């Protein structure tokens, strides 16, 4: 199960993002910002387009995760205004873990808490909520 964090920010100009070739959904700029901010600490893969937004993969404390981002923005909206975002964290589990109900993704997961803390601490990011 994915866990999601909702927030608002005007830190990213999504109108300058490269186009998502699958679906016109924005979110690339958040993942690029995270890659740059965490460079040398956590290796995050190059963001890839998805039909629901953008995603990257990473390893955190021995676990493998997919992180995803999408922004509620449509062409014609003001790209410098505060935009609502969804950031999600998904933990990869083995088939055995899934069958036995082990190692489930929760909001108390260390990787999830790491990213929530990062977003909470950023002055330009507001109304951080777990949903």
Short mmCIF file of C-alpha atoms in Angstrom, two decimals:
data_model
loop_
_atom_site.label_atom_id
_atom_site.label_comp_id
_atom_site.label_asym_id
_atom_site.label_seq_id
_atom_site.Cartn_x
_atom_site.Cartn_y
_atom_site.Cartn_z
CA UNK A 1 0.00 0.00 0.00
CA UNK A 2 1.28 3.46 -0.87
CA UNK A 3 1.38 6.12 1.80
CA UNK A 4 0.85 9.71 0.69
CA UNK A 5 1.76 13.17 1.89
CA UNK A 6 -0.24 16.15 0.67
CA UNK A 7 1.14 19.68 0.82
CA UNK A 8 1.08 23.07 -0.88
CA UNK A 9 3.97 25.08 -2.25
CA UNK A 10 4.93 27.66 -4.83
CA UNK A 11 8.59 26.53 -4.81
CA UNK A 12 8.43 24.83 -8.21
CA UNK A 13 7.47 26.29 -11.59
CA UNK A 14 5.81 23.22 -13.06
CA UNK A 15 5.21 25.03 -16.37
CA UNK A 16 8.95 24.57 -17.06
CA UNK A 17 8.89 20.80 -16.56
CA UNK A 18 9.45 18.53 -19.53
CA UNK A 19 6.21 17.03 -20.74
CA UNK A 20 5.03 13.71 -19.34
CA UNK A 21 4.70 11.63 -22.55
CA UNK A 22 2.12 9.28 -21.01
CA UNK A 23 -0.32 11.69 -19.41
CA UNK A 24 -0.13 15.48 -19.02
CA UNK A 25 0.50 15.36 -15.26
CA UNK A 26 3.14 17.44 -13.53
CA UNK A 27 5.41 16.47 -10.64
CA UNK A 28 8.89 16.10 -12.10
CA UNK A 29 10.27 19.24 -10.42
CA UNK A 30 9.69 17.88 -6.89
CA UNK A 31 11.62 14.68 -7.63
CA UNK A 32 14.44 16.63 -9.27
CA UNK A 33 14.59 18.91 -6.21
CA UNK A 34 14.77 15.88 -3.89
CA UNK A 35 17.54 14.30 -5.97
CA UNK A 36 19.60 17.48 -5.77
CA UNK A 37 18.86 18.09 -2.06
CA UNK A 38 19.81 14.52 -1.09
CA UNK A 39 22.79 14.16 -3.43
CA UNK A 40 25.61 12.34 -1.64
CA UNK A 41 23.21 11.08 1.06
CA UNK A 42 20.60 9.01 -0.78
CA UNK A 43 20.82 7.91 -4.40
CA UNK A 44 17.52 8.52 -6.14
CA UNK A 45 17.07 7.33 -9.72
CA UNK A 46 16.29 9.66 -12.60
CA UNK A 47 12.54 10.42 -12.54
CA UNK A 48 10.37 8.51 -14.99
CA UNK A 49 6.94 9.37 -16.32
CA UNK A 50 3.92 7.39 -15.15
CA UNK A 51 0.26 7.71 -16.06
CA UNK A 52 -0.37 9.18 -12.57
CA UNK A 53 2.66 11.54 -12.45
CA UNK A 54 6.38 10.95 -12.01
CA UNK A 55 8.38 8.41 -9.99
CA UNK A 56 11.89 7.49 -8.89
CA UNK A 57 13.37 4.60 -6.96
CA UNK A 58 15.78 4.52 -4.03
CA UNK A 59 17.22 2.33 -1.33
CA UNK A 60 16.71 3.41 2.25
CA UNK A 61 18.05 1.47 5.26
CA UNK A 62 18.26 -1.72 3.20
CA UNK A 63 14.75 -1.47 1.78
CA UNK A 64 13.79 -0.62 -1.79
CA UNK A 65 11.21 2.10 -2.40
CA UNK A 66 9.41 3.92 -5.15
CA UNK A 67 8.59 7.56 -4.56
CA UNK A 68 6.09 9.41 -6.69
CA UNK A 69 4.90 12.96 -7.18
CA UNK A 70 2.08 14.75 -8.90
CA UNK A 71 0.95 18.37 -8.84
CA UNK A 72 -2.62 19.58 -9.22
CA UNK A 73 -1.86 21.98 -12.06
CA UNK A 74 -3.35 22.40 -15.51
CA UNK A 75 -2.09 24.49 -18.40
CA UNK A 76 -3.54 27.94 -18.02
CA UNK A 77 -3.23 27.95 -14.22
CA UNK A 78 -0.78 30.41 -12.68
CA UNK A 79 2.48 28.40 -12.35
CA UNK A 80 3.85 30.71 -9.65
CA UNK A 81 0.84 30.32 -7.35
CA UNK A 82 0.65 27.85 -4.50
CA UNK A 83 -0.03 24.40 -5.96
CA UNK A 84 -1.31 21.30 -4.18
CA UNK A 85 1.01 18.29 -4.39
CA UNK A 86 0.83 14.60 -3.57
CA UNK A 87 4.03 12.77 -2.68
CA UNK A 88 3.78 9.03 -2.20
CA UNK A 89 6.09 6.35 -0.86
CA UNK A 90 5.74 2.69 -1.83
CA UNK A 91 7.84 -0.10 -0.31
CA UNK A 92 8.77 -3.03 -2.51
CA UNK A 93 8.15 -6.38 -0.82
CA UNK A 94 8.98 -9.93 -1.83
CA UNK A 95 6.25 -12.35 -2.80
CA UNK A 96 6.86 -14.22 0.46
CA UNK A 97 6.44 -11.00 2.48
CA UNK A 98 3.21 -10.23 0.64
CA UNK A 99 1.82 -13.75 1.14
CA UNK A 100 2.69 -13.73 4.84
CA UNK A 101 1.57 -10.14 5.38
CA UNK A 102 5.04 -9.06 6.47
CA UNK A 103 6.98 -5.80 6.14
CA UNK A 104 3.90 -3.77 5.18
CA UNK A 105 4.23 -0.10 4.32
CA UNK A 106 2.88 2.18 7.04
CA UNK A 107 3.16 5.84 7.92
CA UNK A 108 5.59 4.85 10.69
CA UNK A 109 8.04 3.41 8.11
CA UNK A 110 11.45 5.09 8.51
CA UNK A 111 11.65 6.07 4.83
CA UNK A 112 8.18 7.61 4.92
CA UNK A 113 9.02 9.49 8.12
CA UNK A 114 12.31 10.70 6.60
CA UNK A 115 10.54 12.30 3.64
CA UNK A 116 7.71 13.67 5.77
CA UNK A 117 10.28 15.28 8.07
CA UNK A 118 12.12 16.75 5.09
CA UNK A 119 8.90 18.30 3.76
CA UNK A 120 7.85 19.50 7.24
CA UNK A 121 11.18 21.30 7.70
CA UNK A 122 11.16 23.10 4.33
CA UNK A 123 9.98 26.71 4.89
CA UNK A 124 8.46 26.99 1.40
CA UNK A 125 6.26 23.93 1.89
CA UNK A 126 2.98 24.38 3.79
CA UNK A 127 0.05 22.36 5.08
CA UNK A 128 1.91 19.05 5.14
CA UNK A 129 -0.63 16.29 5.85
CA UNK A 130 -0.55 12.51 5.75
CA UNK A 131 -3.47 11.03 3.84
#
